[in-house]
PDB file of C-alpha atoms in Angstrom:
ATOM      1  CA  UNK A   1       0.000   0.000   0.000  1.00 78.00           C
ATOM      2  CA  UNK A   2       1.193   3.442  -0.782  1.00 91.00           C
ATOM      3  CA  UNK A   3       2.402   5.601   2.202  1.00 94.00           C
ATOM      4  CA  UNK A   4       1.879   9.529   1.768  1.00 96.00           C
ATOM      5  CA  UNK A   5       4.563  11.897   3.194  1.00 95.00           C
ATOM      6  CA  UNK A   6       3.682  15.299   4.909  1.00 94.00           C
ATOM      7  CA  UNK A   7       4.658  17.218   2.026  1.00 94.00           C
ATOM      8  CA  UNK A   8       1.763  15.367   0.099  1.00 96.00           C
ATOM      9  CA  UNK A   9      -0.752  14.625   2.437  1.00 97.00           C
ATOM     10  CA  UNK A  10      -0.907  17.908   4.497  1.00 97.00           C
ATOM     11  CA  UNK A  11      -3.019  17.103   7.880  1.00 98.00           C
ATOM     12  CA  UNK A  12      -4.085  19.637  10.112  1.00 98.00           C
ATOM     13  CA  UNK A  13      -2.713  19.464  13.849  1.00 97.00           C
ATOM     14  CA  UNK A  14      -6.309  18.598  14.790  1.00 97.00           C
ATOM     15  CA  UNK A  15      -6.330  15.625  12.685  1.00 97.00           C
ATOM     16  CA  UNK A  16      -8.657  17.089   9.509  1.00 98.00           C
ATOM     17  CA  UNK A  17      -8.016  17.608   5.829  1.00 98.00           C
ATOM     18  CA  UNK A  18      -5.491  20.467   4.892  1.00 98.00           C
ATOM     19  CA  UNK A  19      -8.400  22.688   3.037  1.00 98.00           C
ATOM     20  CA  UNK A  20     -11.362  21.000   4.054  1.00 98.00           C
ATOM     21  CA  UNK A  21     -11.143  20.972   7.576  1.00 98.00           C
ATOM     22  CA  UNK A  22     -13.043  17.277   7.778  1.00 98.00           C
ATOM     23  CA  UNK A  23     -11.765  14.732   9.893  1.00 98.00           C
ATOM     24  CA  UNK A  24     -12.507  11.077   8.453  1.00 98.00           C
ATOM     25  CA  UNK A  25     -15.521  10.514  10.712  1.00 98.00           C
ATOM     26  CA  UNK A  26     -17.824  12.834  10.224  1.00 98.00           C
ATOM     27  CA  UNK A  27     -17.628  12.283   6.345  1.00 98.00           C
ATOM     28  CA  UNK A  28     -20.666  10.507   4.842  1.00 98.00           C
ATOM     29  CA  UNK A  29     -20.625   7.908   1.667  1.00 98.00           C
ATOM     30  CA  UNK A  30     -23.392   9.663   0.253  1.00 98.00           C
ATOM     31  CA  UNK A  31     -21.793  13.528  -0.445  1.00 98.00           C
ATOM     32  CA  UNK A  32     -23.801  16.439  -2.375  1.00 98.00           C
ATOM     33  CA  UNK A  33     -21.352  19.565  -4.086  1.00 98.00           C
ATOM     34  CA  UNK A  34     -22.922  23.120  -4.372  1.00 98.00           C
ATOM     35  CA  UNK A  35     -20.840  25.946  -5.624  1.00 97.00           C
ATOM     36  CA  UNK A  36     -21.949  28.883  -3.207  1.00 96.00           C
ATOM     37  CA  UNK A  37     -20.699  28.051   1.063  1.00 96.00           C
ATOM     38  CA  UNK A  38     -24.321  29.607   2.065  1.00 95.00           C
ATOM     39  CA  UNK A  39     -26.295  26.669  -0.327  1.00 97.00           C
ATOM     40  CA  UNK A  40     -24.810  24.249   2.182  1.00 98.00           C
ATOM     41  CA  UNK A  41     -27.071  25.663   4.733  1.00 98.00           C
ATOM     42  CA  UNK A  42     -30.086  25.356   2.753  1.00 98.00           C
ATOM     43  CA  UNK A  43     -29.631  21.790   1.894  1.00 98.00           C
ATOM     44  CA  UNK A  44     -28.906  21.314   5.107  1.00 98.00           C
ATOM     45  CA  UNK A  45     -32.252  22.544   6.452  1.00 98.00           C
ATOM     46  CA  UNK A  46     -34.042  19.526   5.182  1.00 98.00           C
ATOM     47  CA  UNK A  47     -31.867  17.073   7.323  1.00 98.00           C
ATOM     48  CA  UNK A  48     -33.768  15.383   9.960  1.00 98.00           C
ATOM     49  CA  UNK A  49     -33.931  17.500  13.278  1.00 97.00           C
ATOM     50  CA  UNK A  50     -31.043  17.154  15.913  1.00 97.00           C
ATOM     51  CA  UNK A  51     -29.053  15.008  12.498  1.00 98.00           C
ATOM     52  CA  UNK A  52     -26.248  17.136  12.326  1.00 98.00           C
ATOM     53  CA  UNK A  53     -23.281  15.879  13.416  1.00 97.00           C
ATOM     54  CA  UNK A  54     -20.800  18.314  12.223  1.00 97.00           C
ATOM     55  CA  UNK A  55     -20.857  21.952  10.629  1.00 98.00           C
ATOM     56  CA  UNK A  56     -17.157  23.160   9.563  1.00 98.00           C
ATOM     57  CA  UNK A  57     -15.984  25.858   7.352  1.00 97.00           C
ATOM     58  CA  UNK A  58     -12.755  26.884   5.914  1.00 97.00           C
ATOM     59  CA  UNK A  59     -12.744  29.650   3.849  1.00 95.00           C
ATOM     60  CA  UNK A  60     -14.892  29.100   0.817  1.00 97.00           C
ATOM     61  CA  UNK A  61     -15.400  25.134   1.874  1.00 98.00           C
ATOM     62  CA  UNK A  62     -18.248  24.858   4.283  1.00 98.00           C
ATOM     63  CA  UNK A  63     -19.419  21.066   4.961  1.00 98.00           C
ATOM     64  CA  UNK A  64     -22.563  19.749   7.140  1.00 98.00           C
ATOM     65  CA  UNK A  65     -23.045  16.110   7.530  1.00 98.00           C
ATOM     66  CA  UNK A  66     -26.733  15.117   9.036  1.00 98.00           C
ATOM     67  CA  UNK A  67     -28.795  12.671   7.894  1.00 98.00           C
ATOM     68  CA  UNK A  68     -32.341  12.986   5.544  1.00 98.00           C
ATOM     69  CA  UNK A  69     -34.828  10.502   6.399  1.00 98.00           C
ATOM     70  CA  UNK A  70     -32.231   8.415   7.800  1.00 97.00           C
ATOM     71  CA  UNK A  71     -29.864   9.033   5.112  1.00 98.00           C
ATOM     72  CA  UNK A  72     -26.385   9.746   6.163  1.00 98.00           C
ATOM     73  CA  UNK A  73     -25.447  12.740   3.653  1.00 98.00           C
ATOM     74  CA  UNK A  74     -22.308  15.638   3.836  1.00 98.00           C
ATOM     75  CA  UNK A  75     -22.822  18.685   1.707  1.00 98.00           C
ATOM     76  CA  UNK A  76     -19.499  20.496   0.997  1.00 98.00           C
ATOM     77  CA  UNK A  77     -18.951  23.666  -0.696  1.00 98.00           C
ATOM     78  CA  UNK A  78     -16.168  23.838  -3.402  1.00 98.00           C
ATOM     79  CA  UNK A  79     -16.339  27.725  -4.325  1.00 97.00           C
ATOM     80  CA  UNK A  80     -16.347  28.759  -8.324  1.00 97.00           C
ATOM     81  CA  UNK A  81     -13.984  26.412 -10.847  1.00 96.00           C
ATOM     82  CA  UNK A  82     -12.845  23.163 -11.051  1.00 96.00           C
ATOM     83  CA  UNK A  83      -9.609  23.824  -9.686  1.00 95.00           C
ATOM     84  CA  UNK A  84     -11.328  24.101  -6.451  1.00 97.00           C
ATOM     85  CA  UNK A  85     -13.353  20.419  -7.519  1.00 98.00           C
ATOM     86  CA  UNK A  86      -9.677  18.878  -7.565  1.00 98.00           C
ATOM     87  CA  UNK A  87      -8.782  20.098  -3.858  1.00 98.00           C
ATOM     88  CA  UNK A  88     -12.244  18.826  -2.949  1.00 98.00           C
ATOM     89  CA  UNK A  89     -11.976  15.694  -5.004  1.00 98.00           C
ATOM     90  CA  UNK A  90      -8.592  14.492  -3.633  1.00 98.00           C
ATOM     91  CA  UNK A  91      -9.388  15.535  -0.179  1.00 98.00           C
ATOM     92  CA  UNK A  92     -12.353  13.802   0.812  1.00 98.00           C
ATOM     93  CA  UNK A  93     -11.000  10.692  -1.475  1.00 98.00           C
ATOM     94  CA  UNK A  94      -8.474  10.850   0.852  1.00 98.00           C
ATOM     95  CA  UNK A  95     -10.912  11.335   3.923  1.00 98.00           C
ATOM     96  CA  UNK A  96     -12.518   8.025   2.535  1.00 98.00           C
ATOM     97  CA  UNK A  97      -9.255   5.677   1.542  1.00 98.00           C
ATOM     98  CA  UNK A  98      -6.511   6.862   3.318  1.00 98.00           C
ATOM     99  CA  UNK A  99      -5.811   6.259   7.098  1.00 97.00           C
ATOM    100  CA  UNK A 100      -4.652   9.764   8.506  1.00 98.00           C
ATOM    101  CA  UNK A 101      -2.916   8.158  11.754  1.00 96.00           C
ATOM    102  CA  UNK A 102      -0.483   6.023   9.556  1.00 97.00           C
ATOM    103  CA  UNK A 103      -0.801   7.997   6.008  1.00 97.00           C
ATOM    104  CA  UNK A 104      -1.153   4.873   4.367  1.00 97.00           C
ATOM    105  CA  UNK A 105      -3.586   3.578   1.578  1.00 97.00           C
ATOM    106  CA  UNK A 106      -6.673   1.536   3.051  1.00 97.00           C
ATOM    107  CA  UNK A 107      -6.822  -2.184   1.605  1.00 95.00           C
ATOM    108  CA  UNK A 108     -10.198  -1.750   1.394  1.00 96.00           C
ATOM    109  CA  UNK A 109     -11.666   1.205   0.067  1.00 96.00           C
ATOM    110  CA  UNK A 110     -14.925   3.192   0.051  1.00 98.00           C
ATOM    111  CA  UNK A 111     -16.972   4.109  -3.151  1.00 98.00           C
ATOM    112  CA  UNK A 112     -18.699   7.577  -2.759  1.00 98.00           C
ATOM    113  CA  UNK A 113     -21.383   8.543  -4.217  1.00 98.00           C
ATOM    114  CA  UNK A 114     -21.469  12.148  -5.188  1.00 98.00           C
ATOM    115  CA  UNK A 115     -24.000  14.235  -6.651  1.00 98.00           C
ATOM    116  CA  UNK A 116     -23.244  18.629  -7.941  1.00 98.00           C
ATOM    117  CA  UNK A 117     -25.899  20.313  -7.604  1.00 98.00           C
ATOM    118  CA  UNK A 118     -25.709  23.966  -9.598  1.00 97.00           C
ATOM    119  CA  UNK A 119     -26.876  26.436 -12.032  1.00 96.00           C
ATOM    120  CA  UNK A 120     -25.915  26.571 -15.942  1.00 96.00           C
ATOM    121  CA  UNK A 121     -26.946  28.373 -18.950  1.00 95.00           C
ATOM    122  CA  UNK A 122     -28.914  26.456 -21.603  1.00 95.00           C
ATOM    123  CA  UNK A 123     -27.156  26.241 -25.051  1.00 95.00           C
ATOM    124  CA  UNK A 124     -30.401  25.091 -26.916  1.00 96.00           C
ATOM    125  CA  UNK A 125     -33.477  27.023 -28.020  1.00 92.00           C
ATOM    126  CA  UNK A 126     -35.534  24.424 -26.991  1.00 93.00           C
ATOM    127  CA  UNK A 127     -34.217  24.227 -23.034  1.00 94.00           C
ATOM    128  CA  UNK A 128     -36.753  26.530 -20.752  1.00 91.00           C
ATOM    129  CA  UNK A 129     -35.724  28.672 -18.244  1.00 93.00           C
ATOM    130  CA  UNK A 130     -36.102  25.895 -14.560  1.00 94.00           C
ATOM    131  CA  UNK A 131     -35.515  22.804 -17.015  1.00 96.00           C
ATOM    132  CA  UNK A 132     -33.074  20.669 -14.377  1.00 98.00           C
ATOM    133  CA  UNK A 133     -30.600  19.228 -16.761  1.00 98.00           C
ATOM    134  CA  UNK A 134     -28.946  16.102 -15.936  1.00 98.00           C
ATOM    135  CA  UNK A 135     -24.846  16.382 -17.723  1.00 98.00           C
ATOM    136  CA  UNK A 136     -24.770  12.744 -19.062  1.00 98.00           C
ATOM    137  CA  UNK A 137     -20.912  13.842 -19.958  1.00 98.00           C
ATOM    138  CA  UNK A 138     -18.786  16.794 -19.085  1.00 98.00           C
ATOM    139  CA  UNK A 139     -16.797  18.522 -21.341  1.00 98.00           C
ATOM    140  CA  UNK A 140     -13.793  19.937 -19.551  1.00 97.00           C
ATOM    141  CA  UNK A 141     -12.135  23.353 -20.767  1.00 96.00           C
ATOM    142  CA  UNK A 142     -10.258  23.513 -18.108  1.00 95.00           C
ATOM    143  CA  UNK A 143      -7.161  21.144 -18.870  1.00 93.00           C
ATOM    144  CA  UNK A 144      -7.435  19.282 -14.710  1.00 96.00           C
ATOM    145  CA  UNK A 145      -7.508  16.097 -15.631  1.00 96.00           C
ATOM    146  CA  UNK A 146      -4.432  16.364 -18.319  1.00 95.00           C
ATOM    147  CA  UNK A 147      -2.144  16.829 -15.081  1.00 96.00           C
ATOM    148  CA  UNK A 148      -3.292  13.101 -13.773  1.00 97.00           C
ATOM    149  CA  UNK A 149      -1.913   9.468 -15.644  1.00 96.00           C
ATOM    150  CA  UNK A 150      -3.892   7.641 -18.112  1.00 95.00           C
ATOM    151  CA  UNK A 151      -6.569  10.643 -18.990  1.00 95.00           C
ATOM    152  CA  UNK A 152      -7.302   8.840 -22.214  1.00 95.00           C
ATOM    153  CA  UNK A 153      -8.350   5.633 -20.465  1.00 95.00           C
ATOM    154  CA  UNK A 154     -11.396   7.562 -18.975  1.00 96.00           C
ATOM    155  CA  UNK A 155     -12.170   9.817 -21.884  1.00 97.00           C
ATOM    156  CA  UNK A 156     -14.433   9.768 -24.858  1.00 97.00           C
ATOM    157  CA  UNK A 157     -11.596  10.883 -27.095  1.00 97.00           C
ATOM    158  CA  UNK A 158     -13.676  10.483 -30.417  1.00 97.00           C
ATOM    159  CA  UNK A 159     -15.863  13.185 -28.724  1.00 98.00           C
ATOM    160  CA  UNK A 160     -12.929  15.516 -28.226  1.00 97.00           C
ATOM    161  CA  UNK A 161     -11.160  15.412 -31.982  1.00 97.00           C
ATOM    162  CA  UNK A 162     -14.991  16.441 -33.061  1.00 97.00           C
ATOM    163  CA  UNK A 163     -15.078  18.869 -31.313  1.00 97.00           C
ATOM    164  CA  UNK A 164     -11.780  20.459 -31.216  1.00 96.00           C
ATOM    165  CA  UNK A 165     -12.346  20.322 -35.414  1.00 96.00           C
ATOM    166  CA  UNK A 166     -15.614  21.559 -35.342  1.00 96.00           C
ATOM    167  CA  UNK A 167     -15.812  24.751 -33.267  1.00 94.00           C
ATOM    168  CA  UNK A 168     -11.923  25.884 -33.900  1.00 92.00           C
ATOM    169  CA  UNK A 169     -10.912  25.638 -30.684  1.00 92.00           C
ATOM    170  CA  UNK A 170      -8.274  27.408 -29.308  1.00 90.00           C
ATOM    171  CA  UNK A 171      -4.577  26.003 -29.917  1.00 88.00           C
ATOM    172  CA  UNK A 172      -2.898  27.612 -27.082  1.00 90.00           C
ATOM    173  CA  UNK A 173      -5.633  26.415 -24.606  1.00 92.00           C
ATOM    174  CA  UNK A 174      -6.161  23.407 -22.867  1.00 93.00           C
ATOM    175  CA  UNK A 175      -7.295  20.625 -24.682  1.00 95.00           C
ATOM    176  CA  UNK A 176     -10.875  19.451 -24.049  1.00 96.00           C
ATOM    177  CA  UNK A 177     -11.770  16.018 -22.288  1.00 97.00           C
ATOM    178  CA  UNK A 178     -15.196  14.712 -22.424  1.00 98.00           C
ATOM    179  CA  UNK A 179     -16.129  12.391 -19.622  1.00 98.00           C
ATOM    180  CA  UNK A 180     -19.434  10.287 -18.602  1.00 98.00           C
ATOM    181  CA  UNK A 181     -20.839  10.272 -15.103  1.00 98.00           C
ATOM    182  CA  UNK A 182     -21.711   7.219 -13.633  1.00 98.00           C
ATOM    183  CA  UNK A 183     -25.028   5.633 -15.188  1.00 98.00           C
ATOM    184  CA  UNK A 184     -26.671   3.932 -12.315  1.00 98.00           C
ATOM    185  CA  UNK A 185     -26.418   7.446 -10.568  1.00 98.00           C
ATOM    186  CA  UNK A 186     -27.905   9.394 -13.566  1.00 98.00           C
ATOM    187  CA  UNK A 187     -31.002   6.694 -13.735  1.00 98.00           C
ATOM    188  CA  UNK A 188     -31.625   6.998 -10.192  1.00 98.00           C
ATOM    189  CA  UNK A 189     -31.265  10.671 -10.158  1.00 98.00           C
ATOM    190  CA  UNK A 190     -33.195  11.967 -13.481  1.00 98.00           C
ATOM    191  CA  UNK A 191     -35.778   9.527 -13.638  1.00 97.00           C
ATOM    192  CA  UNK A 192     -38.538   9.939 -16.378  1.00 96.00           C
ATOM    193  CA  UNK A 193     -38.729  13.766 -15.815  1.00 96.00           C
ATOM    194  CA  UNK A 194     -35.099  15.541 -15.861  1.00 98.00           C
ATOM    195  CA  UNK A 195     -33.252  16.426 -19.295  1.00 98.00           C
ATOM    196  CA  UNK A 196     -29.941  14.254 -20.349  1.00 98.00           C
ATOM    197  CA  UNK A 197     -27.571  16.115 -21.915  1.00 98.00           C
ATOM    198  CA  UNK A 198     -23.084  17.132 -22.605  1.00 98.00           C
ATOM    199  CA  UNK A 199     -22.397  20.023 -20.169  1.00 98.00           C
ATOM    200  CA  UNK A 200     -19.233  21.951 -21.284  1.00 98.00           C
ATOM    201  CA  UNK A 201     -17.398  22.768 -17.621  1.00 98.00           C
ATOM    202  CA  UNK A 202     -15.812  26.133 -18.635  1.00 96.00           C
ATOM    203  CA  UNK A 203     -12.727  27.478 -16.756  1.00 94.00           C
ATOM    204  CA  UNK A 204     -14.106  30.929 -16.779  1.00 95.00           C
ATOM    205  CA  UNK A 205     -17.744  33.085 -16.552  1.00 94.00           C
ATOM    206  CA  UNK A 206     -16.568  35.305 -19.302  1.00 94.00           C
ATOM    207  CA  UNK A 207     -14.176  34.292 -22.412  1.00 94.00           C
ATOM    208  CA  UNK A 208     -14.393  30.768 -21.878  1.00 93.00           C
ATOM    209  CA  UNK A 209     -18.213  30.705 -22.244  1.00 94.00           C
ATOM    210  CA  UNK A 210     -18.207  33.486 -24.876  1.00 91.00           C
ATOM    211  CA  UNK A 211     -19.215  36.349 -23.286  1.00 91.00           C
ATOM    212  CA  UNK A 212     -17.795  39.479 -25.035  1.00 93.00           C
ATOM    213  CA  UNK A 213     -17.327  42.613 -22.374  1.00 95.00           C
ATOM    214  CA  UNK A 214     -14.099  44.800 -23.190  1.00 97.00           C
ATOM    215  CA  UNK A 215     -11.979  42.174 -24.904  1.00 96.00           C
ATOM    216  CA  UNK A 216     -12.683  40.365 -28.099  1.00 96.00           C
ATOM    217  CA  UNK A 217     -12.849  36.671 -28.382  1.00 94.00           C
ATOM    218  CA  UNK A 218      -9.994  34.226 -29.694  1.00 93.00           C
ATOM    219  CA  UNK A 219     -13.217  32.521 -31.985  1.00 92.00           C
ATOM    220  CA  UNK A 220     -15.978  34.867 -32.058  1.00 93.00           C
ATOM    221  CA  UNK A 221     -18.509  32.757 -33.174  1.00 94.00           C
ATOM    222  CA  UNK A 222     -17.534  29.697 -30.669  1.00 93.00           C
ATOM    223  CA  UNK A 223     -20.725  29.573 -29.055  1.00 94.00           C
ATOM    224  CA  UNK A 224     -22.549  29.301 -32.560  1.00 94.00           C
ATOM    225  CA  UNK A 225     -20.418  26.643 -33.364  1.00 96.00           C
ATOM    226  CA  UNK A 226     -20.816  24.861 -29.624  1.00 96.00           C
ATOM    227  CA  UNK A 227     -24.483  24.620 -30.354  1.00 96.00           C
ATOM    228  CA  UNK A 228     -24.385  23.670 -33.804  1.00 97.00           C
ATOM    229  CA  UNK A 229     -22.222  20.562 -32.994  1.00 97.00           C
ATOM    230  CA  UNK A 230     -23.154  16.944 -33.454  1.00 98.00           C
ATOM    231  CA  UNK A 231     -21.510  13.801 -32.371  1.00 97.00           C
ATOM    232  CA  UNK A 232     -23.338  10.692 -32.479  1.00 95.00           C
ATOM    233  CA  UNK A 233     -26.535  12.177 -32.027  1.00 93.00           C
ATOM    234  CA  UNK A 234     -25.323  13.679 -29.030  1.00 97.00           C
ATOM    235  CA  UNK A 235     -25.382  17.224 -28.518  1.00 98.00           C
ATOM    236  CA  UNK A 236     -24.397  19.816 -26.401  1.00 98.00           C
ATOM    237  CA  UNK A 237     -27.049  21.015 -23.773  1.00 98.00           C
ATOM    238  CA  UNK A 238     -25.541  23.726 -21.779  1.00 97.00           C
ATOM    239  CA  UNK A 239     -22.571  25.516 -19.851  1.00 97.00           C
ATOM    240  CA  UNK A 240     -21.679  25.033 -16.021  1.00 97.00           C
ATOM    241  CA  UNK A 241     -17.931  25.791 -14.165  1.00 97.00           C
ATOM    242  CA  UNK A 242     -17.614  22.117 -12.243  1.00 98.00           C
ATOM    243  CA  UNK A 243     -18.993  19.131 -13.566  1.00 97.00           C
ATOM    244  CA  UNK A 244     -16.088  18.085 -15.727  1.00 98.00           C
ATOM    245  CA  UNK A 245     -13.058  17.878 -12.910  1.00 98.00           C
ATOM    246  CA  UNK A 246     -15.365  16.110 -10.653  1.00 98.00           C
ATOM    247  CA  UNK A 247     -16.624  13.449 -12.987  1.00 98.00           C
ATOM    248  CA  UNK A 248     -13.452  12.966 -14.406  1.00 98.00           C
ATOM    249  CA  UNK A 249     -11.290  12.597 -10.762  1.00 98.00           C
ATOM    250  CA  UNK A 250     -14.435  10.138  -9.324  1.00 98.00           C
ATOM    251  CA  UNK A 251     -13.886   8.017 -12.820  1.00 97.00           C
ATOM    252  CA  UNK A 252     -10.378   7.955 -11.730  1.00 96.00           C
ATOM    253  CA  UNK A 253     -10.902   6.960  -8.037  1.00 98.00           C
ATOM    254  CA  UNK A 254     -13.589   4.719  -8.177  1.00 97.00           C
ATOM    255  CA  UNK A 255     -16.550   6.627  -7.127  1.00 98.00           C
ATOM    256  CA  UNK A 256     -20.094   7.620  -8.202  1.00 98.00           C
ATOM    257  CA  UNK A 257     -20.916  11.249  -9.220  1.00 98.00           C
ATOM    258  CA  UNK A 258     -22.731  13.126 -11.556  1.00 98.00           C
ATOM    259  CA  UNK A 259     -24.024  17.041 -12.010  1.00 98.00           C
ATOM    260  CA  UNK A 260     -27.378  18.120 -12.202  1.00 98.00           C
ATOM    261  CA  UNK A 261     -28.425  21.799 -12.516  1.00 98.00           C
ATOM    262  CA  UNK A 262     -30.486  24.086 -12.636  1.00 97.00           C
ATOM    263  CA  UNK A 263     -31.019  26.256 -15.889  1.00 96.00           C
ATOM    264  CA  UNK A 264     -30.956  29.965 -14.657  1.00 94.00           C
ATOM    265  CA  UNK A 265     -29.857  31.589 -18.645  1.00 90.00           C
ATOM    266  CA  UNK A 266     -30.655  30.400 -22.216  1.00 83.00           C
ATOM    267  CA  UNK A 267     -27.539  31.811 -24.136  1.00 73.00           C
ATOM    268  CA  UNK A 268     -28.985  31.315 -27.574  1.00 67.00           C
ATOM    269  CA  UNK A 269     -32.290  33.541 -26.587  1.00 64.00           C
ATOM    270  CA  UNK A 270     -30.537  35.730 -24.013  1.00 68.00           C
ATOM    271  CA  UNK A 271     -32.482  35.397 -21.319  1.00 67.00           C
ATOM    272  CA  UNK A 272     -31.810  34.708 -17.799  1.00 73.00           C
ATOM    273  CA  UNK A 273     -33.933  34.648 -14.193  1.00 75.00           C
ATOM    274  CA  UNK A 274     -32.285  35.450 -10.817  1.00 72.00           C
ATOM    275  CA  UNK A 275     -35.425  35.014  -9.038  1.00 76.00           C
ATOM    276  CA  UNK A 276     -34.037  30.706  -9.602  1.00 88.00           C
ATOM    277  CA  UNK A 277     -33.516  30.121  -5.661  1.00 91.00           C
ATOM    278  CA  UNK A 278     -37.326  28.400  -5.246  1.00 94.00           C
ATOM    279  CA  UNK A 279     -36.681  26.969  -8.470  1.00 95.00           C
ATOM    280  CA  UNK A 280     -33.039  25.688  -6.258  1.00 96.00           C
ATOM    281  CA  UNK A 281     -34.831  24.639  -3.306  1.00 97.00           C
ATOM    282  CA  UNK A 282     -37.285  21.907  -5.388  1.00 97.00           C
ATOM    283  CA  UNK A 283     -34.545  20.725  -7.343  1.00 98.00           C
ATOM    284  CA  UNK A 284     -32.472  20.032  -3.759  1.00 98.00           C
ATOM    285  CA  UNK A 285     -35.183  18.197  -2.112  1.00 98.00           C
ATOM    286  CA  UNK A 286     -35.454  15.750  -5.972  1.00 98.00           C
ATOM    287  CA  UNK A 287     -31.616  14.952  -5.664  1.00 98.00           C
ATOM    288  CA  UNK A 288     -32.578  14.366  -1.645  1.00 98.00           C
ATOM    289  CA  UNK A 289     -35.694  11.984  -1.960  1.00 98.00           C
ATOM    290  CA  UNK A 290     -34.282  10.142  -4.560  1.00 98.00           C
ATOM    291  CA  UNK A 291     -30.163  10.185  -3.705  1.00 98.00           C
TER     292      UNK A 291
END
């Protein structure tokens, strides 16, 4: 079994993950992901009264663990961007399958089951405003999962080539990977009544989702081309900032996880509703009843 040094492994004095500030315990095998530290509270808020067992923030990562209905469930906070997804990722990976006291590798390890729960902006005329869109794959633009071995082995690669060709993407930027979240999750989750779709995970609100504000775009016409694309029926469905890093690191590790979100903007009819938190709220208590 692998032994982790300080220097990789960094645990707190008080025996909790570096960033996280989670000790093993009070992490449960059933984990839900929301982007903004004050969501945590209001998924929290449908645990079962006098459930919560812990309630720990550090900086933008804010985790409760309580139980709904007698389901054992942490919700952690990860902040904006997948390059807060991979400190999550790794961390309470390593929560689950690593033994803090001797930094060594468990022999027998724990399979999460994680579920993101967000907003996005719909890609497709024909995706209302409040549609809750289940990302059947994630499209990474933001180049995480390059930095770990054997990305291809986990990848749709066919996917990628398309679209690299078809939408001119960038040279200089990170390369796309297109990943699938875990299917028995997805059925479970989406049912008969959410939408399936490919969720690009952009590494930006701005550029990378083709917003134009004082500086022009590198392809002007990118999100044109993003909707007009076609591989293998499949489409593209809509834009989000996680999805990708998460899916991609659980494929790696073992685990279960999948986004769903909320659509709060339709970028091809410019529209968008800020008035989504009720919207938020219904779509929490879904992923609860049926997680």
């Amino acid at each position: 079994m692998k032994t982790f040094p300080t220097s990789q492994l960094i645990i707190n004095e008080d025996g909790s993950a570096f960033h996280l500030h989670l000790k093993p315990e009070f992490l449960a095998d059933k984990i839900i992901l929301v982007g903004d530290q004050d969501r945590v509270n209001m998924v929290a808020s449908f645990f079962d009264e006098g459930s919560i067992e812990c309630d720990v923030q550090s900086r933008e990562f804010h985790t409760i663990t309580g139980k709904y209905h007698g389901k054992r469930i942490s919700c952690i906070s990860t902040g904006i961007g997948t390059d807060n997804c991979d400190i999550v990722m790794n961390e309470i990976d390593a929560l689950a399958n690593i033994d803090f006291a001797t930094r060594t590798e468990k022999a027998v390890k724990r399979q999460l089951e994680i579920i993101r729960i967000g907003t996005c902006g719909g890609m497709q005329e024909d995706i209302p405003l409040g549609t809750f869109l289940v990302s059947q794959k994630s499209i990474g633009f933001d180049g995480v999962l390059a930095f770990y071995a054997n990305r291809d082995q986990i990848a749709d690669v066919g996917f990628e080539n398309a679209l690299v060709d078809y939408i001119h993407y960038p040279e200089k930027a990170a390369r796309p990977y297109v990943v699938a979240a875990n299917e028995e999750l997805v059925d479970r989750i989406a049912r008969n009544d959410m939408m399936r779709g490919c969720t690009i995970a952009a590494n930006g609100f701005y550029g990378p989702q083709g917003r134009v504000l004082r500086i022009d775009l590198a392809v002007p016409d990118i999100n044109e081309r993003i909707s007009d694309f076609r591989y293998e029926r499949q489409r593209i469905t809509n834009y989000e900032m996680e999805g990708s890093c998460i899916a991609g690191l659980a494929l790696h590790m073992g685990h279960k996880a999948m986004t769903v979100c909320c659509v709060i903007a339709q970028r091809k009819v410019e529209a968008a509703n800020t008035d989504y938190k009720p919207r938020i709220k219904e779509l929490v208590q879904t992923v609860l009843d049926r997680f």
